[in-house]
Amino acid sequence: MLSVIVLVLALLKAASGFIITVDAHETMCFYDHANVSDKVTMSFEVMEGGFKDVGVEISGPDDDRLHHSQQDTLGSFTFTAMKEGQYQLCFDNKMSTLTPKILMFQFQVARAIEFYMDSSKRGDDVIEQAAVQSMINELSAKLGAVKMEQEYMHFRYRGHLEVSDMVELRVLAWSIFAPMMLIITAVLEIYYLKHFFEVKRVV
């Protein structure tokens, strides 16, 4: 059983999560190779920038367009590869004139179970290997989604913490500045009134 798990873990392609910045009018594309019947999983979420929307396009071999949208904040796509070749995930920020967009995405290709049932590519215990592979693929995809969500929440927390610290500093500065201005104003008024009512004697 241990050898089966080691074999499956070695063959499993781990999910990759990335954080990127797409500048205004810029398009960024990412590629991965998939065989027929492989499971392709893509997910993304815009974390910062403008209205937090971005253009998304997914295409397969021979430039087959699988998905296209102009203003998405988040999305998740899972499909079975019908052709062998390069699959492409593109993000564009053409709708924005100045604001860059910061987003997190995941692009994963998992081997189909049939791949491990090929006698030229597997050892013994075929059914057990296939079952373990299927469970690990599913677990890997779910863990990748959880990790991406945690990173997004941590990013949002840091942003809110910076805003909170800035507001606290401004409140502290104003609480010191306002009493000082009141004291200075009171001293000036007393000085002015004192000299206003002062009687000058002519000798």
Coordinates of N, CA and C in Angstrom, one line a residue:
M1 N 0.8 -1.2 0.0 CA 0.0 0.0 0.0 C 0.9 1.3 0.0
L2 N 1.9 1.3 0.8 CA 2.8 2.4 0.9 C 3.5 2.7 -0.5
S3 N 3.9 1.6 -1.2 CA 4.5 1.8 -2.5 C 3.5 2.4 -3.5
V4 N 2.2 2.0 -3.4 CA 1.2 2.5 -4.3 C 1.0 4.0 -4.0
I5 N 1.0 4.4 -2.8 CA 0.8 5.9 -2.4 C 2.0 6.7 -2.9
V6 N 3.2 6.1 -2.7 CA 4.4 6.8 -3.2 C 4.4 7.0 -4.7
L7 N 3.9 5.9 -5.4 CA 3.9 6.0 -6.9 C 2.9 7.0 -7.3
V8 N 1.7 7.0 -6.7 CA 0.7 8.0 -7.1 C 1.1 9.4 -6.8
L9 N 1.7 9.6 -5.6 CA 2.2 11.0 -5.3 C 3.2 11.4 -6.2
A10 N 4.0 10.5 -6.7 CA 5.1 10.9 -7.7 C 4.5 11.3 -9.0
L11 N 3.4 10.6 -9.4 CA 2.8 10.9 -10.7 C 1.8 12.0 -10.6
L12 N 1.3 12.4 -9.5 CA 0.4 13.4 -9.3 C 1.0 14.8 -9.6
K13 N 0.4 15.6 -10.4 CA 0.9 16.9 -10.7 C 0.2 17.9 -9.7
A14 N 1.0 18.5 -8.9 CA 0.4 19.3 -7.8 C -0.2 20.6 -8.3
A15 N -1.1 21.1 -7.6 CA -1.8 22.4 -8.0 C -0.8 23.5 -7.7
S16 N -0.8 24.5 -8.6 CA 0.0 25.7 -8.4 C -0.8 26.9 -8.3
G17 N -0.6 27.7 -7.2 CA -1.3 28.9 -6.9 C -0.3 30.1 -7.1
F18 N -0.8 31.1 -7.8 CA 0.0 32.3 -8.1 C -0.7 33.6 -7.8
I19 N 0.1 34.6 -7.4 CA -0.5 36.0 -7.3 C 0.3 36.8 -8.3
I20 N -0.5 37.5 -9.1 CA 0.1 38.3 -10.2 C -0.5 39.7 -10.2
T21 N 0.1 40.6 -10.9 CA -0.4 42.0 -11.1 C -0.5 42.2 -12.6
V22 N -1.7 42.5 -13.0 CA -2.0 42.8 -14.5 C -2.2 44.3 -14.6
D23 N -1.2 45.0 -15.3 CA -1.3 46.4 -15.4 C -2.4 46.8 -16.4
A24 N -2.7 48.1 -16.4 CA -3.8 48.6 -17.4 C -3.4 48.3 -18.8
H25 N -4.3 47.9 -19.6 CA -4.2 47.5 -21.0 C -3.3 46.3 -21.2
E26 N -2.9 45.6 -20.2 CA -2.0 44.4 -20.3 C -2.8 43.1 -20.4
T27 N -2.3 42.1 -21.1 CA -2.8 40.8 -21.1 C -1.7 39.8 -20.7
M28 N -2.0 38.9 -19.8 CA -1.1 37.9 -19.3 C -1.7 36.5 -19.5
C29 N -0.9 35.6 -20.1 CA -1.4 34.3 -20.4 C -0.5 33.2 -19.8
F30 N -1.1 32.1 -19.5 CA -0.4 31.0 -18.8 C -0.8 29.7 -19.5
Y31 N 0.1 28.7 -19.6 CA -0.1 27.5 -20.4 C 0.2 26.3 -19.6
D32 N -0.5 25.2 -20.0 CA -0.1 23.9 -19.4 C -0.6 22.8 -20.4
H33 N 0.1 21.7 -20.4 CA -0.2 20.6 -21.4 C -1.1 19.6 -20.7
A34 N -2.1 19.2 -21.5 CA -3.0 18.1 -21.0 C -3.2 17.1 -22.1
N35 N -3.4 15.8 -21.7 CA -3.7 14.7 -22.6 C -5.2 14.6 -22.6
V36 N -5.7 13.8 -23.5 CA -7.1 13.5 -23.6 C -7.6 12.8 -22.3
S37 N -8.7 13.3 -21.8 CA -9.4 12.8 -20.6 C -8.8 13.3 -19.3
D38 N -7.7 14.1 -19.4 CA -7.2 14.8 -18.2 C -8.2 15.8 -17.7
K39 N -8.2 16.0 -16.4 CA -9.1 17.0 -15.8 C -8.3 18.3 -15.6
V40 N -8.9 19.3 -16.2 CA -8.2 20.7 -16.1 C -9.1 21.5 -15.1
T41 N -8.4 22.1 -14.2 CA -9.1 23.0 -13.2 C -8.4 24.3 -13.1
M42 N -9.2 25.4 -13.3 CA -8.7 26.7 -13.2 C -9.6 27.5 -12.3
S43 N -9.1 28.3 -11.4 CA -9.8 29.2 -10.6 C -9.1 30.5 -10.3
F44 N -9.8 31.6 -10.1 CA -9.1 32.9 -9.9 C -10.0 33.8 -9.0
E45 N -9.4 34.8 -8.5 CA -10.1 35.8 -7.7 C -9.3 37.1 -7.7
V46 N -10.0 38.2 -8.1 CA -9.3 39.5 -8.1 C -9.3 40.1 -6.7
M47 N -8.2 40.4 -6.2 CA -8.0 40.8 -4.8 C -8.0 42.4 -4.6
E48 N -7.5 43.1 -5.6 CA -7.4 44.5 -5.5 C -7.3 45.2 -6.8
G49 N -7.9 46.4 -6.9 CA -7.7 47.2 -8.1 C -9.1 47.6 -8.7
G50 N -9.4 48.9 -8.7 CA -10.6 49.4 -9.3 C -11.9 48.7 -8.8
F51 N -12.7 48.2 -9.8 CA -13.9 47.5 -9.4 C -13.7 46.0 -9.2
K52 N -12.4 45.6 -9.1 CA -12.0 44.2 -8.9 C -12.6 43.3 -10.0
D53 N -12.4 43.7 -11.3 CA -12.9 42.9 -12.4 C -11.8 42.8 -13.4
V54 N -11.8 41.7 -14.2 CA -10.8 41.4 -15.1 C -11.4 40.6 -16.3
G55 N -10.8 40.7 -17.4 CA -11.2 39.8 -18.6 C -10.5 38.5 -18.5
V56 N -11.3 37.4 -18.8 CA -10.8 36.1 -18.7 C -11.1 35.3 -20.0
E57 N -10.1 34.6 -20.5 CA -10.3 33.8 -21.7 C -9.5 32.5 -21.5
I58 N -10.2 31.4 -21.8 CA -9.7 30.0 -21.7 C -9.8 29.4 -23.1
S59 N -8.7 28.9 -23.6 CA -8.7 28.3 -24.9 C -7.9 27.0 -24.9
G60 N -8.2 26.1 -25.8 CA -7.6 24.8 -25.9 C -6.7 24.7 -27.1
P61 N -6.3 23.5 -27.5 CA -5.4 23.3 -28.7 C -6.2 23.8 -29.9
D62 N -5.4 24.3 -30.9 CA -6.0 24.8 -32.2 C -6.8 26.1 -31.9
D63 N -6.4 26.8 -30.8 CA -7.1 28.1 -30.5 C -8.6 27.9 -30.3
D64 N -9.0 26.8 -29.8 CA -10.5 26.6 -29.5 C -10.8 27.4 -28.3
R65 N -11.8 28.3 -28.4 CA -12.2 29.2 -27.3 C -13.2 28.4 -26.4
L66 N -12.8 28.2 -25.2 CA -13.7 27.5 -24.2 C -14.5 28.4 -23.3
H67 N -13.9 29.6 -23.0 CA -14.6 30.5 -22.2 C -14.1 31.9 -22.5
H68 N -15.0 32.9 -22.4 CA -14.5 34.3 -22.6 C -15.5 35.2 -21.8
S69 N -14.9 36.1 -21.1 CA -15.7 37.1 -20.3 C -14.9 38.4 -20.2
Q70 N -15.5 39.5 -20.1 CA -14.8 40.8 -20.0 C -14.7 41.3 -18.6
Q71 N -15.6 41.1 -17.7 CA -15.6 41.6 -16.4 C -16.0 40.6 -15.4
D72 N -15.0 39.8 -14.9 CA -15.3 38.8 -13.9 C -14.4 39.2 -12.6
T73 N -15.0 39.0 -11.5 CA -14.3 39.2 -10.2 C -13.7 37.9 -9.7
L74 N -14.4 36.8 -9.9 CA -13.9 35.5 -9.5 C -14.5 34.4 -10.4
G75 N -13.9 33.3 -10.4 CA -14.5 32.2 -11.2 C -13.7 30.9 -10.9
S76 N -14.4 29.8 -11.3 CA -13.8 28.5 -11.1 C -14.3 27.6 -12.3
F77 N -13.4 26.9 -13.0 CA -13.7 26.2 -14.2 C -13.0 24.8 -14.1
T78 N -13.8 23.7 -14.3 CA -13.3 22.4 -14.3 C -13.9 21.7 -15.5
F79 N -13.0 21.1 -16.4 CA -13.5 20.4 -17.5 C -12.5 19.3 -17.9
T80 N -13.0 18.4 -18.7 CA -12.2 17.3 -19.2 C -11.6 17.6 -20.6
A81 N -10.3 17.4 -20.7 CA -9.7 17.8 -22.0 C -10.1 16.8 -23.1
M82 N -10.6 17.4 -24.2 CA -11.1 16.6 -25.3 C -10.0 16.4 -26.3
K83 N -8.9 17.2 -26.3 CA -7.8 17.1 -27.2 C -6.5 17.2 -26.4
E84 N -5.5 16.6 -27.0 CA -4.2 16.7 -26.4 C -3.5 17.9 -26.9
G85 N -2.8 18.7 -26.0 CA -2.1 19.9 -26.4 C -2.1 20.9 -25.3
Q86 N -1.7 22.1 -25.7 CA -1.6 23.2 -24.8 C -2.9 23.9 -24.5
Y87 N -3.2 24.1 -23.2 CA -4.4 24.8 -22.8 C -3.9 26.1 -22.2
Q88 N -4.7 27.2 -22.5 CA -4.2 28.5 -22.2 C -5.3 29.2 -21.3
L89 N -4.8 29.9 -20.3 CA -5.6 30.8 -19.4 C -5.0 32.2 -19.5
C90 N -5.9 33.2 -20.0 CA -5.4 34.5 -20.2 C -6.3 35.5 -19.3
F91 N -5.6 36.5 -18.7 CA -6.2 37.6 -18.0 C -5.9 38.9 -18.7
D92 N -6.9 39.7 -19.0 CA -6.6 41.0 -19.6 C -7.2 42.1 -18.7
N93 N -6.6 43.3 -18.7 CA -7.0 44.5 -18.0 C -7.3 45.6 -19.0
K94 N -7.8 45.3 -20.1 CA -8.0 46.3 -21.2 C -9.1 47.3 -20.8
M95 N -10.1 46.9 -20.0 CA -11.1 47.8 -19.6 C -10.7 48.9 -18.7
S96 N -9.5 48.8 -18.1 CA -9.0 49.8 -17.1 C -8.1 50.7 -17.8
T97 N -8.2 52.0 -17.5 CA -7.3 53.0 -18.2 C -6.0 53.2 -17.4
L98 N -6.1 53.1 -16.0 CA -5.0 53.4 -15.2 C -4.7 52.4 -14.1
T99 N -5.7 51.7 -13.6 CA -5.6 50.9 -12.4 C -5.1 49.5 -12.7
P100 N -4.0 49.0 -12.1 CA -3.6 47.6 -12.2 C -4.5 46.8 -11.3
K101 N -4.6 45.5 -11.7 CA -5.4 44.5 -10.9 C -4.4 43.4 -10.3
I102 N -4.6 43.2 -9.0 CA -3.9 42.1 -8.3 C -4.8 40.9 -8.2
L103 N -4.4 39.8 -8.7 CA -5.3 38.6 -8.6 C -4.5 37.4 -8.3
M104 N -5.3 36.4 -7.7 CA -4.7 35.1 -7.4 C -5.4 34.0 -8.2
F105 N -4.6 33.1 -8.8 CA -5.2 32.1 -9.6 C -4.5 30.7 -9.4
Q106 N -5.2 29.7 -9.8 CA -4.8 28.3 -9.8 C -5.0 27.6 -11.1
F107 N -4.0 26.9 -11.6 CA -4.1 26.2 -12.9 C -3.6 24.8 -12.7
Q108 N -4.4 23.8 -12.7 CA -4.0 22.4 -12.4 C -4.5 21.5 -13.5
V109 N -3.6 20.6 -13.9 CA -4.0 19.5 -14.8 C -3.7 18.2 -14.1
A110 N -4.8 17.4 -13.9 CA -4.7 16.1 -13.2 C -4.8 14.9 -14.3
R111 N -4.0 14.0 -14.2 CA -4.1 12.8 -15.1 C -5.4 12.1 -14.9
A112 N -5.9 11.5 -16.0 CA -7.1 10.7 -15.9 C -6.7 9.3 -15.4
I113 N -7.7 8.7 -14.8 CA -7.5 7.4 -14.2 C -7.1 6.4 -15.3
E114 N -7.6 6.5 -16.5 CA -7.2 5.6 -17.6 C -5.7 5.6 -17.8
F115 N -5.0 6.7 -17.5 CA -3.6 6.8 -17.7 C -2.9 5.8 -16.9
Y116 N -3.4 5.6 -15.7 CA -2.7 4.6 -14.7 C -3.1 3.2 -15.0
M117 N -4.2 3.0 -15.8 CA -4.6 1.7 -16.1 C -3.9 1.1 -17.4
D118 N -3.1 2.0 -18.0 CA -2.3 1.5 -19.2 C -1.2 0.6 -18.6
S119 N -1.2 -0.6 -19.2 CA -0.2 -1.6 -18.7 C 1.2 -1.2 -18.9
S120 N 1.4 -0.3 -19.8 CA 2.8 0.1 -20.1 C 3.3 1.2 -19.1
K121 N 2.3 1.8 -18.3 CA 2.6 2.9 -17.5 C 2.3 2.7 -16.0
R122 N 2.0 1.4 -15.7 CA 1.6 1.2 -14.3 C 2.2 -0.2 -13.9
G123 N 2.1 -0.4 -12.6 CA 2.6 -1.7 -12.0 C 1.4 -2.6 -11.6
D124 N 1.5 -3.2 -10.5 CA 0.4 -4.0 -10.0 C -0.6 -3.2 -9.3
D125 N -1.7 -3.9 -8.8 CA -2.7 -3.2 -8.0 C -3.3 -2.1 -8.7
V126 N -3.8 -2.3 -10.0 CA -4.3 -1.3 -10.8 C -5.5 -0.5 -10.2
I127 N -6.5 -1.3 -9.7 CA -7.7 -0.7 -9.2 C -7.4 0.2 -8.0
E128 N -6.5 -0.3 -7.1 CA -6.1 0.4 -5.9 C -5.4 1.7 -6.3
Q129 N -4.5 1.6 -7.3 CA -3.8 2.8 -7.7 C -4.8 3.8 -8.3
A130 N -5.7 3.4 -9.1 CA -6.6 4.3 -9.7 C -7.5 5.0 -8.7
A131 N -8.0 4.2 -7.7 CA -8.8 4.8 -6.6 C -8.0 5.8 -5.8
V132 N -6.8 5.5 -5.4 CA -6.0 6.4 -4.6 C -5.7 7.6 -5.4
Q133 N -5.4 7.5 -6.7 CA -5.1 8.6 -7.6 C -6.3 9.5 -7.7
S134 N -7.5 9.0 -7.8 CA -8.7 9.8 -7.9 C -9.0 10.6 -6.6
M135 N -8.8 9.9 -5.5 CA -9.0 10.6 -4.2 C -7.9 11.7 -4.0
I136 N -6.7 11.4 -4.4 CA -5.7 12.5 -4.2 C -5.9 13.6 -5.1
N137 N -6.3 13.4 -6.4 CA -6.6 14.5 -7.3 C -7.7 15.4 -6.7
E138 N -8.8 14.7 -6.2 CA -9.9 15.5 -5.6 C -9.4 16.3 -4.4
L139 N -8.7 15.6 -3.5 CA -8.2 16.3 -2.3 C -7.2 17.5 -2.7
S140 N -6.4 17.2 -3.7 CA -5.5 18.3 -4.1 C -6.2 19.5 -4.6
A141 N -7.2 19.3 -5.4 CA -8.0 20.4 -5.9 C -8.7 21.2 -4.8
K142 N -9.3 20.5 -3.8 CA -9.9 21.1 -2.7 C -9.0 21.9 -1.8
L143 N -7.8 21.3 -1.5 CA -6.8 21.9 -0.7 C -6.3 23.2 -1.4
G144 N -6.1 23.1 -2.7 CA -5.7 24.3 -3.5 C -6.6 25.4 -3.4
A145 N -7.9 25.1 -3.5 CA -9.0 26.1 -3.3 C -9.0 26.7 -1.9
V146 N -8.8 25.9 -0.9 CA -8.8 26.4 0.5 C -7.6 27.3 0.7
K147 N -6.4 26.9 0.2 CA -5.2 27.6 0.3 C -5.3 29.0 -0.4
M148 N -5.9 29.0 -1.5 CA -6.1 30.3 -2.3 C -7.0 31.2 -1.5
E149 N -8.1 30.7 -0.9 CA -9.0 31.5 -0.1 C -8.3 32.0 1.1
Q150 N -7.5 31.2 1.8 CA -6.8 31.7 3.0 C -5.8 32.8 2.6
E151 N -5.1 32.7 1.5 CA -4.1 33.7 1.1 C -4.9 35.0 0.7
Y152 N -6.1 34.8 0.1 CA -6.9 36.0 -0.2 C -7.3 36.7 1.1
M153 N -7.8 36.0 2.1 CA -8.2 36.6 3.3 C -7.1 37.2 4.1
H154 N -5.9 36.6 4.0 CA -4.7 37.2 4.7 C -4.3 38.5 4.0
F155 N -4.4 38.5 2.6 CA -4.2 39.8 1.9 C -5.1 40.9 2.3
R156 N -6.4 40.5 2.4 CA -7.4 41.5 2.8 C -7.2 42.0 4.2
Y157 N -6.8 41.1 5.1 CA -6.5 41.5 6.5 C -5.4 42.5 6.6
R158 N -4.3 42.2 5.8 CA -3.2 43.2 5.8 C -3.6 44.5 5.3
G159 N -4.5 44.6 4.3 CA -4.9 45.9 3.8 C -5.8 46.6 4.8
H160 N -6.7 45.9 5.5 CA -7.5 46.5 6.5 C -6.7 47.0 7.7
L161 N -5.7 46.2 8.0 CA -4.8 46.6 9.2 C -4.0 47.9 8.9
E162 N -3.6 48.0 7.6 CA -2.8 49.2 7.3 C -3.8 50.4 7.3
V163 N -5.0 50.3 6.9 CA -6.0 51.4 6.9 C -6.3 51.7 8.4
S164 N -6.5 50.7 9.2 CA -6.8 50.9 10.6 C -5.6 51.7 11.3
D165 N -4.4 51.3 11.0 CA -3.2 51.9 11.7 C -3.1 53.4 11.2
M166 N -3.4 53.7 9.9 CA -3.4 55.0 9.4 C -4.4 55.9 10.1
V167 N -5.6 55.4 10.2 CA -6.7 56.1 10.9 C -6.4 56.4 12.4
E168 N -5.8 55.4 13.0 CA -5.4 55.6 14.4 C -4.4 56.6 14.6
L169 N -3.4 56.7 13.7 CA -2.4 57.7 13.7 C -3.0 59.1 13.5
R170 N -3.9 59.2 12.6 CA -4.5 60.5 12.3 C -5.3 61.0 13.5
V171 N -6.1 60.1 14.1 CA -6.9 60.4 15.3 C -6.0 60.9 16.4
L172 N -4.8 60.2 16.6 CA -3.9 60.6 17.7 C -3.3 62.0 17.4
A173 N -2.9 62.2 16.1 CA -2.3 63.5 15.8 C -3.4 64.6 16.0
W174 N -4.6 64.4 15.6 CA -5.6 65.4 15.8 C -6.0 65.6 17.3
S175 N -5.9 64.6 18.1 CA -6.2 64.7 19.5 C -5.1 65.6 20.2
I176 N -3.9 65.6 19.6 CA -2.9 66.4 20.2 C -2.9 67.8 19.6
F177 N -3.2 67.9 18.3 CA -3.2 69.2 17.6 C -4.4 70.1 18.1
A178 N -5.6 69.5 18.2 CA -6.8 70.3 18.6 C -6.6 71.0 19.9
P179 N -6.3 70.3 21.0 CA -6.1 71.0 22.3 C -5.0 72.1 22.3
M180 N -3.9 71.8 21.5 CA -2.9 72.9 21.4 C -3.4 74.1 20.7
M181 N -4.2 73.9 19.7 CA -4.8 75.1 19.0 C -5.7 75.8 19.9
L182 N -6.5 75.1 20.7 CA -7.4 75.8 21.6 C -6.6 76.6 22.7
I183 N -5.5 76.0 23.2 CA -4.7 76.8 24.1 C -4.1 78.0 23.5
I184 N -3.5 77.8 22.3 CA -2.9 79.0 21.6 C -3.9 80.1 21.3
T185 N -5.2 79.7 20.9 CA -6.2 80.6 20.6 C -6.6 81.4 21.9
A186 N -6.8 80.6 23.0 CA -7.2 81.3 24.3 C -6.1 82.3 24.7
V187 N -4.8 81.9 24.6 CA -3.8 82.8 25.0 C -3.8 84.1 24.2
L188 N -4.0 83.9 22.9 CA -4.0 85.1 22.0 C -5.2 86.0 22.3
E189 N -6.3 85.4 22.6 CA -7.5 86.2 22.9 C -7.3 87.0 24.2
I190 N -6.7 86.3 25.2 CA -6.5 87.0 26.5 C -5.5 88.1 26.2
Y191 N -4.5 87.9 25.5 CA -3.5 88.9 25.2 C -4.1 90.1 24.5
Y192 N -5.0 89.8 23.5 CA -5.6 90.8 22.7 C -6.6 91.6 23.6
L193 N -7.4 91.0 24.4 CA -8.3 91.7 25.2 C -7.6 92.5 26.3
K194 N -6.5 92.0 26.8 CA -5.8 92.7 27.8 C -5.2 94.0 27.2
H195 N -4.7 94.0 26.0 CA -4.2 95.2 25.4 C -5.3 96.1 24.9
F196 N -6.4 95.5 24.5 CA -7.6 96.3 24.0 C -8.1 97.2 25.1
F197 N -8.3 96.7 26.3 CA -8.8 97.5 27.4 C -7.7 98.2 28.2
E198 N -6.5 98.1 27.8 CA -5.5 98.8 28.6 C -5.5 100.3 28.3
V199 N -5.5 101.1 29.4 CA -5.6 102.5 29.3 C -4.2 103.1 29.3
K200 N -3.9 103.8 28.3 CA -2.6 104.4 28.2 C -2.7 105.9 28.7
R201 N -1.8 106.2 29.6 CA -1.8 107.5 30.2 C -0.8 108.4 29.4
V202 N -1.2 109.6 29.2 CA -0.4 110.5 28.5 C 0.3 111.4 29.5
V203 N 1.6 111.5 29.6 CA 2.3 112.3 30.6 C 2.5 113.7 30.0

